[in-house]
PDB file of C-alpha atoms and ligand atoms in Angstrom:
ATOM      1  CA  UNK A   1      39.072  -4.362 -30.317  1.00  0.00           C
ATOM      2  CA  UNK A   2      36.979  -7.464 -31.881  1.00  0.00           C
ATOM      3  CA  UNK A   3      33.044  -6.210 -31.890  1.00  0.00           C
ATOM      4  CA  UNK A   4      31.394  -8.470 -28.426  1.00  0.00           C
ATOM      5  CA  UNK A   5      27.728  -9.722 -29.331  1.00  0.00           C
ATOM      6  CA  UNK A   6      26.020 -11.768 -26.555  1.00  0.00           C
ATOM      7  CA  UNK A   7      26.513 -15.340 -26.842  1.00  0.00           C
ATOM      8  CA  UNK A   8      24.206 -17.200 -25.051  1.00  0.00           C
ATOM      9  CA  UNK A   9      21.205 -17.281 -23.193  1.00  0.00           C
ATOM     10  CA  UNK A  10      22.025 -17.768 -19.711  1.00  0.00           C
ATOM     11  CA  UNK A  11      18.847 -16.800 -17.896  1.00  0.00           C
ATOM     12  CA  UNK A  12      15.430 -17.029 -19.889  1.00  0.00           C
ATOM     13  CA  UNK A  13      12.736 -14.517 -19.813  1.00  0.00           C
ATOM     14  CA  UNK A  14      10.372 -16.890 -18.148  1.00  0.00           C
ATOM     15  CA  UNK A  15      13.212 -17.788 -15.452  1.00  0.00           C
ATOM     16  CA  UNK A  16      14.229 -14.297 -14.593  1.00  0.00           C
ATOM     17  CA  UNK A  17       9.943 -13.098 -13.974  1.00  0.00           C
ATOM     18  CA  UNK A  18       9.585 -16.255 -11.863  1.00  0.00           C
ATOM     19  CA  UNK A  19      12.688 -15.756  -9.558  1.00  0.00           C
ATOM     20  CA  UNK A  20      11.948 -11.835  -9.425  1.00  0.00           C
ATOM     21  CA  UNK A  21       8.432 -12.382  -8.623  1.00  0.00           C
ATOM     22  CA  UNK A  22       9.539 -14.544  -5.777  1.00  0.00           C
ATOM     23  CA  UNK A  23      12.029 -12.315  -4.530  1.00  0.00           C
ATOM     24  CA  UNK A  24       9.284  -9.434  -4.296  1.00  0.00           C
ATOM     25  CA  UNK A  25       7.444 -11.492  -2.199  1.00  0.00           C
ATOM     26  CA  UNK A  26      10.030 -12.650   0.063  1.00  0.00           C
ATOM     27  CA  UNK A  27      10.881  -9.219   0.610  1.00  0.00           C
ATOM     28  CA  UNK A  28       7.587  -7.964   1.187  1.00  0.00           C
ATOM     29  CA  UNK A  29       7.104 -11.048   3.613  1.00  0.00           C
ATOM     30  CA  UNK A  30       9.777  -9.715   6.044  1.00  0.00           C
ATOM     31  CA  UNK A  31       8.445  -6.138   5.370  1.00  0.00           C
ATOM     32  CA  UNK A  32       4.544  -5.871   5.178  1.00  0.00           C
ATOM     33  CA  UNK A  33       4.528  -2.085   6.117  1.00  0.00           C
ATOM     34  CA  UNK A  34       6.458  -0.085   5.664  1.00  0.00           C
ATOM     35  CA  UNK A  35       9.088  -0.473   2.990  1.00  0.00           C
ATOM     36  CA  UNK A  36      11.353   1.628   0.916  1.00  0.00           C
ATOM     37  CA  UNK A  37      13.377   0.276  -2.204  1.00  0.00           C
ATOM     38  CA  UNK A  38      16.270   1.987  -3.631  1.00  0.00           C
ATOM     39  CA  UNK A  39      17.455   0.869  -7.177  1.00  0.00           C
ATOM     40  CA  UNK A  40      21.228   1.522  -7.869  1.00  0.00           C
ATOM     41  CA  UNK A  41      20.903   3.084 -11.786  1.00  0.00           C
ATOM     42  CA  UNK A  42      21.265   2.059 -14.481  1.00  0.00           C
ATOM     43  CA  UNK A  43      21.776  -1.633 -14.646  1.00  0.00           C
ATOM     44  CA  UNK A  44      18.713  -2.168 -11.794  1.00  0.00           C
ATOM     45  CA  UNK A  45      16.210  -0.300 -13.080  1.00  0.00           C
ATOM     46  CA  UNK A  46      14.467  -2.902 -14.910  1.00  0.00           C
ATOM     47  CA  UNK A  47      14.995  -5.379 -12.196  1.00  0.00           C
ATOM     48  CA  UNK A  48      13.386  -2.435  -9.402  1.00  0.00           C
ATOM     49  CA  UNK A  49      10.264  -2.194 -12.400  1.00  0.00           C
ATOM     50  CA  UNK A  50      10.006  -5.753 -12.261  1.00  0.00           C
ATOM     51  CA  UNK A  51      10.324  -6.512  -8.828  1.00  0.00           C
ATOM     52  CA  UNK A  52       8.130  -3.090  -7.665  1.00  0.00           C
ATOM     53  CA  UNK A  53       5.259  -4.405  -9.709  1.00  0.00           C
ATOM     54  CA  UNK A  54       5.255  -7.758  -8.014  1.00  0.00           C
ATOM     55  CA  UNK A  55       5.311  -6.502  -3.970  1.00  0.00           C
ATOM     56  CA  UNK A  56       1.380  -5.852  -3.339  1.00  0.00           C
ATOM     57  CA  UNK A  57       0.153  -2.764  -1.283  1.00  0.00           C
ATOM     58  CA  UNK A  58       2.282   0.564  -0.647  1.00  0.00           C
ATOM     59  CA  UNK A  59       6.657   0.881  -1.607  1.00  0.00           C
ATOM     60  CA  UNK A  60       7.931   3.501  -2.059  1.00  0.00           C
ATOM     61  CA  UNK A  61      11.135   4.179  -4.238  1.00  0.00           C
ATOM     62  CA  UNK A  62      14.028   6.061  -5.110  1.00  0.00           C
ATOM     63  CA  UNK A  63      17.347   5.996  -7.183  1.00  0.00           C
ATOM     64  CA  UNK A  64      20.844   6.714  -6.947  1.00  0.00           C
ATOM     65  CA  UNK A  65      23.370   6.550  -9.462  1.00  0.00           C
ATOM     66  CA  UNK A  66      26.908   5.522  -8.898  1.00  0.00           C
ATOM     67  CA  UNK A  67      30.064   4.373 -11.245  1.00  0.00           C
ATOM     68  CA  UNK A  68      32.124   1.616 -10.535  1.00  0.00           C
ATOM     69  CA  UNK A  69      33.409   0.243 -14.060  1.00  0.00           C
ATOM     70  CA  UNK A  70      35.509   1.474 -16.490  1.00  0.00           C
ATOM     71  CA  UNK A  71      34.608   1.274 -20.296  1.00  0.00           C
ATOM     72  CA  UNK A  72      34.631  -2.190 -21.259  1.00  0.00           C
ATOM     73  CA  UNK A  73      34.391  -5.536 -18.837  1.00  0.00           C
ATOM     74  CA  UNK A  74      37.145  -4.630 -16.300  1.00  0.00           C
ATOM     75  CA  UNK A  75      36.446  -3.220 -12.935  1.00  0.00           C
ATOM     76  CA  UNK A  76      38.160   0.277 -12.628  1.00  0.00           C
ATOM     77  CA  UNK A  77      38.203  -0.581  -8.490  1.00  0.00           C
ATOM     78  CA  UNK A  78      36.909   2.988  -7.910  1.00  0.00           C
ATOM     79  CA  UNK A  79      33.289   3.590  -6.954  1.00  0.00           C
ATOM     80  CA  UNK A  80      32.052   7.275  -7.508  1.00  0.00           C
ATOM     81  CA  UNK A  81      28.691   8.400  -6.752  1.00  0.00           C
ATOM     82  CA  UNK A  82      26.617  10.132  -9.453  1.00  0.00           C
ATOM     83  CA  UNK A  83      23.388  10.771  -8.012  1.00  0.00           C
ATOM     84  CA  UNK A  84      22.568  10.866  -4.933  1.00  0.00           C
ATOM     85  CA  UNK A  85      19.000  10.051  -3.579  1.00  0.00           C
ATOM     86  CA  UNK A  86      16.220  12.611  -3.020  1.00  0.00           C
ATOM     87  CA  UNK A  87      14.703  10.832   0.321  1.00  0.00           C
ATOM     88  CA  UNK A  88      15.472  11.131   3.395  1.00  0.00           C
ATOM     89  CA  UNK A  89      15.746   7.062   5.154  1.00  0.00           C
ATOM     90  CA  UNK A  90      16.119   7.799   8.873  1.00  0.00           C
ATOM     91  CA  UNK A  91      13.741   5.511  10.594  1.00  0.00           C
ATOM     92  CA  UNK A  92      12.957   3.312   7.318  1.00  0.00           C
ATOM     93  CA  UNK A  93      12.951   0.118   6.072  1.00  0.00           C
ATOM     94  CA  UNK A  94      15.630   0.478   3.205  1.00  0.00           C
ATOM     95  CA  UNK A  95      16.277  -2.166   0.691  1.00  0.00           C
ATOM     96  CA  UNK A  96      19.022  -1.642  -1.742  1.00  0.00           C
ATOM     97  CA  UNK A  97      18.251  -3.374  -4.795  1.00  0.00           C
ATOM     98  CA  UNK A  98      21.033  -4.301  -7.161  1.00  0.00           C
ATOM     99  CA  UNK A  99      21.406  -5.645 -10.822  1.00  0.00           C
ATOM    100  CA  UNK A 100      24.750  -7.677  -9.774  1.00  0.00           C
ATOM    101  CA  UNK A 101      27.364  -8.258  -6.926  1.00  0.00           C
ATOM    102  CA  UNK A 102      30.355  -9.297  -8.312  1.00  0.00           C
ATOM    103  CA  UNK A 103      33.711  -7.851  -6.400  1.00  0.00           C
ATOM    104  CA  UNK A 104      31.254  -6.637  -4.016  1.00  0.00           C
ATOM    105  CA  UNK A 105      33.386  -3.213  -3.395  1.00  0.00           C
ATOM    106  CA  UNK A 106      30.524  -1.006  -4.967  1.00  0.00           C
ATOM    107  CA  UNK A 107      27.827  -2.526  -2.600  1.00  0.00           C
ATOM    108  CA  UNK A 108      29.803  -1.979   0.057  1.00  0.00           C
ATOM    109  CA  UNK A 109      30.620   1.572  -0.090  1.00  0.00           C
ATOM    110  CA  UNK A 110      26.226   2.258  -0.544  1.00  0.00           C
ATOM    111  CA  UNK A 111      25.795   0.013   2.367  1.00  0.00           C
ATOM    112  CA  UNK A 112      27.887   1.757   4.457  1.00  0.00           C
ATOM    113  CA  UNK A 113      26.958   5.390   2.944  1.00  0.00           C
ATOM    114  CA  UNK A 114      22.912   4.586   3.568  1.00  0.00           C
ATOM    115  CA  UNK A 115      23.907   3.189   6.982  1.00  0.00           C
ATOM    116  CA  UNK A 116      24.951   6.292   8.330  1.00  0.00           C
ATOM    117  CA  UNK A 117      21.516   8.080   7.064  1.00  0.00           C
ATOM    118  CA  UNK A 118      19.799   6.021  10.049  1.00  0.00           C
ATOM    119  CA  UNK A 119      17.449   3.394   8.285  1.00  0.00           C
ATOM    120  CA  UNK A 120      15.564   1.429  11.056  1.00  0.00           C
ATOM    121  CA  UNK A 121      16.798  -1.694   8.697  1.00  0.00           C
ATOM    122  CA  UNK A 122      18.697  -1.923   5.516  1.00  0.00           C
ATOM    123  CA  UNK A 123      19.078  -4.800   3.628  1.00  0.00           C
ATOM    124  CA  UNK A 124      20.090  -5.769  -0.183  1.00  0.00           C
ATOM    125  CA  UNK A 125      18.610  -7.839  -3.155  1.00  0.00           C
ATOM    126  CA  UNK A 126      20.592  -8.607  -6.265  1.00  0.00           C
ATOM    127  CA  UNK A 127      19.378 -10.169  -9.213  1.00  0.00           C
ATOM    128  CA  UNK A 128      23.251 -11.888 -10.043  1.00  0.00           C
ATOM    129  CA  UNK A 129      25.795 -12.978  -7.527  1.00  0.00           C
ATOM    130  CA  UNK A 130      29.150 -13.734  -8.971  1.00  0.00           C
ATOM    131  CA  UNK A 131      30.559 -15.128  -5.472  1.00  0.00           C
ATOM    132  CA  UNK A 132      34.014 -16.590  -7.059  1.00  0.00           C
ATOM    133  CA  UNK A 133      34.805 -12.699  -7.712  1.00  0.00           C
ATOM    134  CA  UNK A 134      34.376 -11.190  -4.729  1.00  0.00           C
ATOM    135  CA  UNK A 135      36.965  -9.219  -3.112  1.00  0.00           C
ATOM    136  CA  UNK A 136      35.559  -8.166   0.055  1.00  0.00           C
ATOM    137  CA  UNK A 137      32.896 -10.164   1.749  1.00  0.00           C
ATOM    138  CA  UNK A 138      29.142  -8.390   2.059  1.00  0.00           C
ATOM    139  CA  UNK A 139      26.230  -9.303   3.064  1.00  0.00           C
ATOM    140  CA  UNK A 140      23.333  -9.646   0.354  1.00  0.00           C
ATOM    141  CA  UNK A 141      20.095 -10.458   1.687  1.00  0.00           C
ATOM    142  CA  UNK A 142      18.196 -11.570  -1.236  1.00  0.00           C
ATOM    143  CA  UNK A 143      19.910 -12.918  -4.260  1.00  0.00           C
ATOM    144  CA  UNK A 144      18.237 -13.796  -7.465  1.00  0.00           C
ATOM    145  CA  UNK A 145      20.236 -16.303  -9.313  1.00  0.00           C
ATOM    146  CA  UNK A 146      24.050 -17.329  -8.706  1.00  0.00           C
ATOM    147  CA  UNK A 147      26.473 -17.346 -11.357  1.00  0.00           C
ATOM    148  CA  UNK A 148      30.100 -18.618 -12.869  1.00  0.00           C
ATOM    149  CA  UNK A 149      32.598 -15.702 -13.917  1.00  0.00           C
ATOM    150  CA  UNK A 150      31.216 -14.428 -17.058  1.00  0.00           C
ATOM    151  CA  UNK A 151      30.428 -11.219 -18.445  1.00  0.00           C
ATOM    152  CA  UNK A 152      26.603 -10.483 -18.655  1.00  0.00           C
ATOM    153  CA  UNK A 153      24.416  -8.470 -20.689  1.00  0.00           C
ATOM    154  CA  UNK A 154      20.781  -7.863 -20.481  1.00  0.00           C
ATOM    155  CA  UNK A 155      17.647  -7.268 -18.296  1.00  0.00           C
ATOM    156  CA  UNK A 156      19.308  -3.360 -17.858  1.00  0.00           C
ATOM    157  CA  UNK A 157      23.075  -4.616 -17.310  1.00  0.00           C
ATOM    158  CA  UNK A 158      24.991  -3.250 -20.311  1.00  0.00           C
ATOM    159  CA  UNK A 159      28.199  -3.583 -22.960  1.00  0.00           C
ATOM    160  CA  UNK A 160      29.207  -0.117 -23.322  1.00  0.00           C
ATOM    161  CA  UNK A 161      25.640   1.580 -23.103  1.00  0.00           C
ATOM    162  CA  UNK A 162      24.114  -2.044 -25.098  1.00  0.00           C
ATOM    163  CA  UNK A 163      22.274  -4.450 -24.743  1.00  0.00           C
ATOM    164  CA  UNK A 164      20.072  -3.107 -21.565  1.00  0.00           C
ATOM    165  CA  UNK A 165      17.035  -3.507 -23.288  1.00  0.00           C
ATOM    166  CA  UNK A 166      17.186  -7.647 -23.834  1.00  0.00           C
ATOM    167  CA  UNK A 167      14.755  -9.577 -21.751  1.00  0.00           C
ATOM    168  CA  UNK A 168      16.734 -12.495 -20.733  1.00  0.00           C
ATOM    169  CA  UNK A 169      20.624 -12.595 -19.719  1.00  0.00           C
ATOM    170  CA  UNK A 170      23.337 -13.509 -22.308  1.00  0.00           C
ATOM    171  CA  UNK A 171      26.730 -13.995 -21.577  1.00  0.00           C
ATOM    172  CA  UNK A 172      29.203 -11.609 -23.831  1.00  0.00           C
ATOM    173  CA  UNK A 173      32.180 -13.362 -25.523  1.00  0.00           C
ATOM    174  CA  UNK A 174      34.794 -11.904 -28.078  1.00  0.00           C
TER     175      UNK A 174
HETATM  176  P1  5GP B   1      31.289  -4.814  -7.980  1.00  0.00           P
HETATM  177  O1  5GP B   1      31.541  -3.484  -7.319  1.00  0.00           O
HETATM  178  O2  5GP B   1      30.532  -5.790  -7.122  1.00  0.00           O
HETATM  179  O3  5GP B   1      32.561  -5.396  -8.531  1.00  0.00           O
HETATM  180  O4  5GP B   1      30.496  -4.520  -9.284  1.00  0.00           O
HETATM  181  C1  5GP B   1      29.197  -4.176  -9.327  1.00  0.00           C
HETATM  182  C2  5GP B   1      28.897  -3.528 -10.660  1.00  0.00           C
HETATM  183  O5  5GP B   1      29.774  -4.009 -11.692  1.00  0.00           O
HETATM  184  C3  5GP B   1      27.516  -3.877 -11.125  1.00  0.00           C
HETATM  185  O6  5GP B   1      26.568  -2.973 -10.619  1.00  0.00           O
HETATM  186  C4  5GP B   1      27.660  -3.799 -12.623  1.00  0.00           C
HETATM  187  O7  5GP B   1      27.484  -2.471 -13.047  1.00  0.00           O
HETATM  188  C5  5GP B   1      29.095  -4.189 -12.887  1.00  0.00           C
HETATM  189  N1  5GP B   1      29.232  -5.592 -13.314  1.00  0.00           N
HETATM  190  C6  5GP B   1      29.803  -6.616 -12.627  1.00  0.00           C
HETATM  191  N2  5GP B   1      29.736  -7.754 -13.312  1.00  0.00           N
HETATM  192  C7  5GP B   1      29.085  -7.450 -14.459  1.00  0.00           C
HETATM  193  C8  5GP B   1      28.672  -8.247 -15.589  1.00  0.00           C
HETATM  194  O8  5GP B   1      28.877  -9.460 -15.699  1.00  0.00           O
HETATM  195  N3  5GP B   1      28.013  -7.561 -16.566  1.00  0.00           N
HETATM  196  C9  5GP B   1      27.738  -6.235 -16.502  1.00  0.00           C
HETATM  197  N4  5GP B   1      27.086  -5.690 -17.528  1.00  0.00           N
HETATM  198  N5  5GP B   1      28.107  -5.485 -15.455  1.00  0.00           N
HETATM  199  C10 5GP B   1      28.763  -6.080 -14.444  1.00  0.00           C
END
């Protein structure tokens, strides 16, 4: 397989902290109390450090884990789930939050796991939307940037366990 090294710059540094710290705030808007985020690992975790940092007063947070691609940049179609959280949500206000929704098959399987654990509300933010790919239709709440069909790396979305650590978002091309 020809080596993949990320491309281009699709979404600066300075873009990504302005849209997330206006997400946070939206967020925290419609929830001023009581609010509980959930980051889906690993690709959201530095978008959920990001965003957590930017919603004054009291979140708190938790993390599940689930798998949903295969090795590489095609979707295997199957969503697994590898961690589960530690908290329980009934009578919370959830939000799921996200690194990308692109067929939109793995959000919908947490959605409608976490719905059935009671939340008084549940609602999701994602940092990328890829609308053109989605399969079946779900509802995100709170959506950082929309993009074309391309692969992405950076800002915790990875190439085969790479490029997680890059501050902006690059596309990925052979
Ligand atoms: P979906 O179930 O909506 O098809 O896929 C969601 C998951 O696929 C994301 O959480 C992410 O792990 C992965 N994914 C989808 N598009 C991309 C992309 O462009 N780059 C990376 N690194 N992962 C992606």
């Amino acid at each position: 397989m020809a080596e993949l090294r990320p491309a281009e710059i699709l979404l600066s540094e300075a873009q990504i902290q302005k849209r997330v710290a206006e997400m946070a705030l939206e967020i925290r808007k419609d929830y001023p109390d009581d609010l509980h985020v959930i980051a889906v690992l690993k690709g959201a975790f530095i978008f959920l450090s990001d965003l957590a940092r930017h919603m004054p007063g009291h979140v708190s947070l938790d993390f599940m884990a689930v798998s949903s691609y295969a090795k590489g940049t095609t979707s295997s179609g199957e969503v697994k789930m590898v961690k589960d959280l530690d908290t329980a949500l009934d009578g919370r206000n959830v939000v799921i939050v996200e690194d990308i929704v692109d067929t939109g098959l793995t959000l919908t399987y947490l959605q409608e796991i976490l719905r059935k654990r009671h939340p008084k509300s549940l609602r999701t933010a994602c940092l990328l939307s890829k609308p053109s790919r989605r399969k079946v239709e779900v509802t995100v709440d709170y959506i950082g940037f929309t993009i074309e069909d391309r692969f992405v790396v950076g800002y915790g979305l990875d190439f085969d366990e790479q490029y997680r650590n890059l501050p902006h978002i690059a596309v990925i091309q052979p």
